[in-house]
Short mmCIF file of C-alpha atoms in Angstrom, two decimals:
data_model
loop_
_atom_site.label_atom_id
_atom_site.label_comp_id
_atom_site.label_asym_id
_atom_site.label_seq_id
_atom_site.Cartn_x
_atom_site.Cartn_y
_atom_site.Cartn_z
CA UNK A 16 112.69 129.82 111.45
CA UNK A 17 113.38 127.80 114.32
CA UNK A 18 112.88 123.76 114.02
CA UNK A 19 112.66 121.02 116.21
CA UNK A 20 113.09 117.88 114.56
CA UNK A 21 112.52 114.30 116.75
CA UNK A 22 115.49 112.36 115.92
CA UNK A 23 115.09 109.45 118.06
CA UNK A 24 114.82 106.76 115.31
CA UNK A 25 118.79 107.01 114.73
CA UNK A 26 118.86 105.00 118.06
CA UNK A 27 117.30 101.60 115.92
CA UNK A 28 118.44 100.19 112.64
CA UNK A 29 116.12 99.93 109.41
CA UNK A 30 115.08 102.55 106.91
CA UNK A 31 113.34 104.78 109.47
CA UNK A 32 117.27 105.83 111.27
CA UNK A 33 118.13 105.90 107.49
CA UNK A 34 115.76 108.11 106.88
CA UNK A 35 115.94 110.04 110.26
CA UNK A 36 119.67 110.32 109.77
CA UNK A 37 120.17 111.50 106.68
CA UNK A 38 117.50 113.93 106.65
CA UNK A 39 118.38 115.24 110.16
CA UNK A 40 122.09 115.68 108.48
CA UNK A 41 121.05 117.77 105.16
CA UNK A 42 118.56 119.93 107.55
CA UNK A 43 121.21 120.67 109.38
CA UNK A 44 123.20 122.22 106.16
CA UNK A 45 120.81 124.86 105.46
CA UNK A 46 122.04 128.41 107.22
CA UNK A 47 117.92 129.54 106.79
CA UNK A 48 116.80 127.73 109.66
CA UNK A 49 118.12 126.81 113.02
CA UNK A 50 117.36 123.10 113.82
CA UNK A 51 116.95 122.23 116.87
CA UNK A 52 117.09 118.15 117.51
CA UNK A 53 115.09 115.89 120.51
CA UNK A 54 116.95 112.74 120.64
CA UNK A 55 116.01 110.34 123.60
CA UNK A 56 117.22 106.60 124.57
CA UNK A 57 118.11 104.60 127.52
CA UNK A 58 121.05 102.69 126.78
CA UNK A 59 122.32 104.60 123.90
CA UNK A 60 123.09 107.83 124.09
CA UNK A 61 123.96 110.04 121.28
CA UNK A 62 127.21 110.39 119.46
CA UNK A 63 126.71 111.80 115.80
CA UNK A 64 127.96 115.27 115.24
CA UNK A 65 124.65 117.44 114.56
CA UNK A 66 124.64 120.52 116.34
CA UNK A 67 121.69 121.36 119.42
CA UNK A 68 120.82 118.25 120.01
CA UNK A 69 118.70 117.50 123.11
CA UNK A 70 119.62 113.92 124.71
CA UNK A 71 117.39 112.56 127.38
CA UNK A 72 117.77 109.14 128.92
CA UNK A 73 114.53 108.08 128.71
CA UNK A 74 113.22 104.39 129.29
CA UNK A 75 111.14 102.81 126.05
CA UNK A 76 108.51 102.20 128.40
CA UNK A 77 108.14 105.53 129.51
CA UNK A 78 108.76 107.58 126.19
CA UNK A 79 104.84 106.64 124.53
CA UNK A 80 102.83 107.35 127.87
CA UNK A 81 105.02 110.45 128.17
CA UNK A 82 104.30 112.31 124.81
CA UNK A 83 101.46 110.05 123.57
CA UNK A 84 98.87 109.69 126.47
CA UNK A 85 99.56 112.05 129.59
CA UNK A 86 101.39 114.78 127.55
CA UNK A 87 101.71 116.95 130.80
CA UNK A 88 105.52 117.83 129.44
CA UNK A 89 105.34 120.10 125.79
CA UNK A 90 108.64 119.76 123.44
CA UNK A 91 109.32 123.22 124.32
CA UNK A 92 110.63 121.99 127.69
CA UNK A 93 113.29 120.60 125.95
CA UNK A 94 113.80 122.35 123.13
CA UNK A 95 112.74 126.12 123.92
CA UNK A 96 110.29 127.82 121.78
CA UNK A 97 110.56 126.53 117.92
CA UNK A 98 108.10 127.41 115.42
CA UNK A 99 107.81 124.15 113.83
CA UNK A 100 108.35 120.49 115.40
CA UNK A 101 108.78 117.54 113.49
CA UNK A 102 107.80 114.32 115.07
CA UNK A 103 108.91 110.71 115.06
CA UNK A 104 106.35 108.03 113.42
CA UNK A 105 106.42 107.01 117.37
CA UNK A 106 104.95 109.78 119.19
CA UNK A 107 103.42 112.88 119.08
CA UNK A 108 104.57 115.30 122.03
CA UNK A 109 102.98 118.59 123.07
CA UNK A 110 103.92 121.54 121.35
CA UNK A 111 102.45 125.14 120.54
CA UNK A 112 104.86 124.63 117.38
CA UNK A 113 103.13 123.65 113.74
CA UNK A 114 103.64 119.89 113.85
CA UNK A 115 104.57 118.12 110.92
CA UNK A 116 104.90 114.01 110.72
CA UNK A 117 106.12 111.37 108.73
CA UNK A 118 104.55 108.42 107.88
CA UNK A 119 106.59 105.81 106.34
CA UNK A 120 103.93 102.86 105.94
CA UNK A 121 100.95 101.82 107.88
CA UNK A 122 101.43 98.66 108.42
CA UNK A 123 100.37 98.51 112.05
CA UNK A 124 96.96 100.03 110.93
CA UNK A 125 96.46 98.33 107.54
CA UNK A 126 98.31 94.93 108.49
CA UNK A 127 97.93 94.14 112.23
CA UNK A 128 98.71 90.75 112.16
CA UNK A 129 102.43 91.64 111.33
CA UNK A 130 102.97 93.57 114.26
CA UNK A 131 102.77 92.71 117.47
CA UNK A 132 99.41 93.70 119.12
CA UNK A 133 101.32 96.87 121.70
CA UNK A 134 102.50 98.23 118.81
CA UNK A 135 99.22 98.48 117.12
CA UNK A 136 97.87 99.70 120.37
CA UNK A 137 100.51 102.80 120.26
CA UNK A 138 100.44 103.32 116.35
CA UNK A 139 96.61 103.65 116.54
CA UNK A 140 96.39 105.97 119.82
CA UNK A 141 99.14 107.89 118.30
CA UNK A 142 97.20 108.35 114.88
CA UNK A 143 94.31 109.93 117.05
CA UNK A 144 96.55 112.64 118.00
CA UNK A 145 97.78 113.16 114.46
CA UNK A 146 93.97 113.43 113.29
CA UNK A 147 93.30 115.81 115.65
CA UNK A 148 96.43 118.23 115.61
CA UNK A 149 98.78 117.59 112.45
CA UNK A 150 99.33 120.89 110.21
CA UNK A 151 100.80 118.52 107.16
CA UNK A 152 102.21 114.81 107.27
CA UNK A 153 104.96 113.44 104.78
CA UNK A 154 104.00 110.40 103.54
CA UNK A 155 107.69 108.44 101.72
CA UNK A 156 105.28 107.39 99.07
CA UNK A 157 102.38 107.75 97.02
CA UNK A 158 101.21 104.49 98.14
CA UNK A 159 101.82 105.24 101.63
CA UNK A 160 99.60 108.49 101.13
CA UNK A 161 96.78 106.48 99.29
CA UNK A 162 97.25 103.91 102.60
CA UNK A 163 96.98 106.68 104.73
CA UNK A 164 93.77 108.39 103.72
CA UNK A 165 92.52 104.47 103.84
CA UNK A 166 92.83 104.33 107.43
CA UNK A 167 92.34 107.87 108.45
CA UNK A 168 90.58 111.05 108.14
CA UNK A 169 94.00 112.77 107.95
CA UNK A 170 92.53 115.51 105.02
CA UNK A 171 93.82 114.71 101.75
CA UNK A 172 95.60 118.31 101.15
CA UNK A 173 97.48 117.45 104.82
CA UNK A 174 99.14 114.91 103.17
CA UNK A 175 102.55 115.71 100.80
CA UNK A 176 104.31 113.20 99.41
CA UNK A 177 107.98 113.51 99.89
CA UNK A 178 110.17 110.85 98.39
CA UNK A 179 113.62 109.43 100.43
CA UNK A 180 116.89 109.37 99.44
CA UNK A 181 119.93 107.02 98.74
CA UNK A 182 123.34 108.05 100.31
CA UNK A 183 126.29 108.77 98.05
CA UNK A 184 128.42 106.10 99.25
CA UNK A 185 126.26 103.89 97.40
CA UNK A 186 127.40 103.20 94.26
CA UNK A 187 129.59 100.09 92.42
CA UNK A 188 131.81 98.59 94.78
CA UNK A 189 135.89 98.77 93.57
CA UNK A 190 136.65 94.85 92.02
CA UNK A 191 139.13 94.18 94.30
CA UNK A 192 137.23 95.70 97.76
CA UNK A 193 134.67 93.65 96.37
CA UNK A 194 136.76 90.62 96.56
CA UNK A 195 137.86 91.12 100.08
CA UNK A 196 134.54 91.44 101.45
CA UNK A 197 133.35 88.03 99.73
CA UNK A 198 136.30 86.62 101.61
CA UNK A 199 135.70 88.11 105.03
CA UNK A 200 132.18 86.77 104.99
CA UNK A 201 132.95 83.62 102.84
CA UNK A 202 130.34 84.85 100.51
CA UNK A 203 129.81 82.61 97.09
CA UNK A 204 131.58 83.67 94.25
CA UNK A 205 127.94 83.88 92.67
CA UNK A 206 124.60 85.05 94.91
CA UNK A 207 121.11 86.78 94.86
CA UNK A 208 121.01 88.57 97.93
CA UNK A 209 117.63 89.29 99.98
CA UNK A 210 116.99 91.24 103.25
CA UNK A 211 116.16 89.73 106.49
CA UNK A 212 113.24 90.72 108.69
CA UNK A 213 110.99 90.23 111.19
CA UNK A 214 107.57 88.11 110.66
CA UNK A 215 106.29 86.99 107.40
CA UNK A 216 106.47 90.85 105.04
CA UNK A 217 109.50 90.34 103.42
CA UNK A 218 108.28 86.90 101.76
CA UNK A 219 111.54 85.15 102.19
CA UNK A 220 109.97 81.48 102.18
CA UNK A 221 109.01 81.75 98.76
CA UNK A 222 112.29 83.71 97.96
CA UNK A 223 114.15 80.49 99.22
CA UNK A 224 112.51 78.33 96.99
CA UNK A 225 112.31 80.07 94.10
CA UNK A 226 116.11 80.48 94.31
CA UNK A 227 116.46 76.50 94.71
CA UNK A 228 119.25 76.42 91.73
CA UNK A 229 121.21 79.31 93.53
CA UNK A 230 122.76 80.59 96.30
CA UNK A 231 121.03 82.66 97.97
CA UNK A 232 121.98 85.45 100.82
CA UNK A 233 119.81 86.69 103.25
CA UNK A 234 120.89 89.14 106.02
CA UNK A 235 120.37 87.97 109.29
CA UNK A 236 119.81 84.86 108.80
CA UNK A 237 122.82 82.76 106.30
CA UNK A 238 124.69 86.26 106.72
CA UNK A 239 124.87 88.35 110.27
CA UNK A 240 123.92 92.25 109.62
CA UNK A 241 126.49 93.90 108.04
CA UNK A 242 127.24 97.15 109.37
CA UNK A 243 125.97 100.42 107.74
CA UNK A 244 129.38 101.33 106.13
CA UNK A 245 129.23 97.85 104.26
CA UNK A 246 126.69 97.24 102.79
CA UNK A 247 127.89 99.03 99.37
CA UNK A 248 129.95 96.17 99.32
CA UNK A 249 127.33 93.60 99.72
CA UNK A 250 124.95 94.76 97.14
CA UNK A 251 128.05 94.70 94.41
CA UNK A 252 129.01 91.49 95.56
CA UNK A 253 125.43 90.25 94.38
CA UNK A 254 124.16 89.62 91.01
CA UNK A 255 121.05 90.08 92.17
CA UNK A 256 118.81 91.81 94.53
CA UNK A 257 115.40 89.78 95.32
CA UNK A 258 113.08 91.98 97.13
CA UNK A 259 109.41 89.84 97.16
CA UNK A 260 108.33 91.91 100.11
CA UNK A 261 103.74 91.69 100.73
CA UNK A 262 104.01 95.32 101.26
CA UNK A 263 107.01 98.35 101.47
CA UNK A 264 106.21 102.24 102.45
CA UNK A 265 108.89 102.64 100.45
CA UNK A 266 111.63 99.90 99.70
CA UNK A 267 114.54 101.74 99.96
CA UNK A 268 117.40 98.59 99.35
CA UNK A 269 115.40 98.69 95.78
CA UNK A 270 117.79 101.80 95.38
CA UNK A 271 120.57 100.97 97.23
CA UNK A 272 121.10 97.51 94.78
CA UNK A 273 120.31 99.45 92.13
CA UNK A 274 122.88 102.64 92.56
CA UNK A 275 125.31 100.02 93.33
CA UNK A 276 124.82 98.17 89.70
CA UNK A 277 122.96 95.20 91.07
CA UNK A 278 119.78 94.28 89.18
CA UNK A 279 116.78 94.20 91.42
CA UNK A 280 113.94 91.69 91.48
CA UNK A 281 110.86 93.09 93.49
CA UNK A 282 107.28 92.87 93.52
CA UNK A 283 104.62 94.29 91.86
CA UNK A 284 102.66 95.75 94.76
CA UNK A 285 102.63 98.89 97.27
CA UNK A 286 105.31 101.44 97.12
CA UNK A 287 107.85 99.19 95.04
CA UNK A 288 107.23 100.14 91.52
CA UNK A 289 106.89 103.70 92.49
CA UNK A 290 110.18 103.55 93.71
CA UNK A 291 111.97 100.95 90.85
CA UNK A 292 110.45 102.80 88.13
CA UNK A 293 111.35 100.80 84.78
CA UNK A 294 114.90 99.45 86.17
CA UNK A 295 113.47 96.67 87.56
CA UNK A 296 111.80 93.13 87.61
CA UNK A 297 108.15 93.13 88.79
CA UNK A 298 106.50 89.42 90.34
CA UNK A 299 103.33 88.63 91.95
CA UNK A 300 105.19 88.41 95.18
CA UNK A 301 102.15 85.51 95.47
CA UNK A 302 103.59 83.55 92.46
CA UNK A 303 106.29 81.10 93.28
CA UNK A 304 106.39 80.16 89.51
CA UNK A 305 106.91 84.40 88.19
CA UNK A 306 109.31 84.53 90.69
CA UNK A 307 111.45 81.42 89.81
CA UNK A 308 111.69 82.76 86.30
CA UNK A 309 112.53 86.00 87.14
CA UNK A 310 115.29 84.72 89.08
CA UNK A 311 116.54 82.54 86.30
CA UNK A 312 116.53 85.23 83.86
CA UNK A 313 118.02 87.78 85.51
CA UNK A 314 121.20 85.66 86.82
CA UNK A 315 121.44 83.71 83.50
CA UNK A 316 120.40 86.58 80.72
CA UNK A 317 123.40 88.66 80.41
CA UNK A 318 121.92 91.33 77.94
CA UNK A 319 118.84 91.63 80.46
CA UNK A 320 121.31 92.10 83.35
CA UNK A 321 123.30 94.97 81.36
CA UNK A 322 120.20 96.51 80.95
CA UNK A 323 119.02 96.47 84.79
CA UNK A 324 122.59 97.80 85.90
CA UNK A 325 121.76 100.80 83.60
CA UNK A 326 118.46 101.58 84.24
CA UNK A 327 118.84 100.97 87.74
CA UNK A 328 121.88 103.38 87.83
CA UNK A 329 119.89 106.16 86.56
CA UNK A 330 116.74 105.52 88.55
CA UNK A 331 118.60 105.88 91.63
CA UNK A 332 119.75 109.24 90.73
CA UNK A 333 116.33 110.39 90.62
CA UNK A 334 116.13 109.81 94.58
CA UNK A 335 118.52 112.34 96.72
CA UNK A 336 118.38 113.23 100.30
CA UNK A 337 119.42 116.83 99.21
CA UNK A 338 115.43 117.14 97.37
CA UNK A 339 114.22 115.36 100.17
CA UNK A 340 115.49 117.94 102.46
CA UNK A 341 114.76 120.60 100.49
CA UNK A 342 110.92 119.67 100.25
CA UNK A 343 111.09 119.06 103.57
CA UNK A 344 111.81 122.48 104.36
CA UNK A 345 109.14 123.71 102.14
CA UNK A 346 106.81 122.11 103.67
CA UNK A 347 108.06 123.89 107.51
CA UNK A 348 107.69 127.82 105.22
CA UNK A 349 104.32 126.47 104.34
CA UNK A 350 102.56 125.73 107.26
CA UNK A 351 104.49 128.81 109.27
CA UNK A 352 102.94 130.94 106.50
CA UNK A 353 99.61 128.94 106.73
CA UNK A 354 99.85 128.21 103.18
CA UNK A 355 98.22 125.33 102.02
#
């Protein structure tokens, strides 16, 4: 079985290269199939070490009226004849392959006003195609799959839900490499530690002042982005992870804090406690109040904090890029077969 697999998310940063990256690199393990890879940027070209990749320098501009509106080029161009092609949440080029998608939240359909209006234009011209010619879409979550029939008329038995992954190099940081990093970033001995982001979805004016009697860390913002390799090391520096977000396809820092033995703090809606399971603590990311005392128990209740290190330990176990890979390629036999 041939496959071509749209990997030009590893060009950005955020949980959809994650995702992209590591699921690209298991595919790539399995001698079953032959994967073959579309990868396509301007300024960065690609240097990771997966085999048949396809680079094209293409401009941003041009890549969504290419293989979203005019579609006069099909993937096979570039790719030869494949009998499956998996494409990007971006676009959705021409193919005679079965097409496959994944969807890892809606929020330009559901939640417009967090994204800037071009990119609901794309994400809702794009969706038309998917309506019309998707064999199955992945959806990261069941929430994202009960989001998705909300805004579509994707079928319901189109839909699988196929859960990400958390890389092995996340796990408790060594006590002394843990040190050193809280000296190269002059990082508090003591911190709760939230993610930066764009617009108003991750919550973080109400994390700030529910974490008034604390110090608290936010990426991009009191800290600069730590690169990929480090952030092991920042999630055991923390005692805690603080994750209000309005809305998460999935949430995958939840499991990254958590297989690193930080206790995670996260809200009670979407994908989130899908994903935390019973390691975590759930707020009303609405509630300054629940979130203030969540935040003061779990930094000043030591029994409570043992207790989220080991659940959270084991819940991220249940989350491995080697099962999402492997449902992943189930879902390529399927829809080759025309199984449904």
């Amino acid at each position: 079985m041939r496959v071509g697999f749209d990997i030009s998310q590893i060009a950005h940063q955020g949980g959809m290269a994650t995702y992209t990256k590591n699921l690209a690199e298991k595919l790539a393990e399995d001698k079953n199939i032959e994967m073959r890879y579309l990868y396509y940027s301007f300024r960065k070209p690609y240097r990771g070490k997966l085999p048949n990749v396809k680079s094209l320098k293409i401009p941003p501009m041009l890549t969504e009226p290419l293989f979203n509106r005019f579609r006069l080029i099909p993937v096979e161009k570039f790719l030869g004849n494949v009998d499956v092609f998996h494409s990007s949440d971006w676009t959705q080029p021409k193919t005679r392959a079965k097409k496959v998608t994944t969807y890892h939240d809606v929020v330009p359909l559901k939640y417009p006003r967090w994204s800037h209006p071009k990119i609901v234009e794309v994400h809702k011209r794009r969706l038309k195609l998917v309506e019309k010619e998707i064999d199955m879409v992945i959806a990261v979550s069941e929430a994202t799959k009960h989001d998705l029939l909300a805004v579509s008329s994707i079928p319901k038995e189109k839909i699988t839900v196929i859960y990400e992954g958390v890389d092995e190099r996340y796990k408790p940081g060594d006590k002394e490499d843990v040190e050193k990093f809280k000296k190269k970033y002059n990082l508090p001995d003591k911190f709760i530690l939230a993610i930066g982001g764009i617009g108003e979805r991750r919550n973080l004016a109400r994390a700030k002042e529910a974490t008034k009697g604390y110090n608290l860390v936010v990426t991009g913002e009191t800290l600069p982005w730590i690169p990929d390799e480090e952030m092991p090391l920042l999630y055991s520096s923390a005692q805690a992870l603080l994750y209000p977000s309005f809305y998460e396809g999935f949430g995958l820092p939840v499991l990254e804090a958590m297989a690193c033995g930080t206790p995670v703090i996260t809200s009670n809606v979407s994908s989130l406690p899908e994903v935390g399971g019973e390691a975590a603590v759930y707020v009303d990311p609405e509630n300054d109040q629940e979130m203030t005392k969540a935040a003061k128990e779990v930094m000043e209740d030591r029994e409570l904090r043992d207790k989220l290190v080991a659940r959270g330990l084991q819940q991220a176990k249940k989350f491995t890029w080697e099962k999402c890979a492997e449902e992943t390629i189930k879902i390529y036999k399927k829809i080759v077969n025309e199984i449904y």
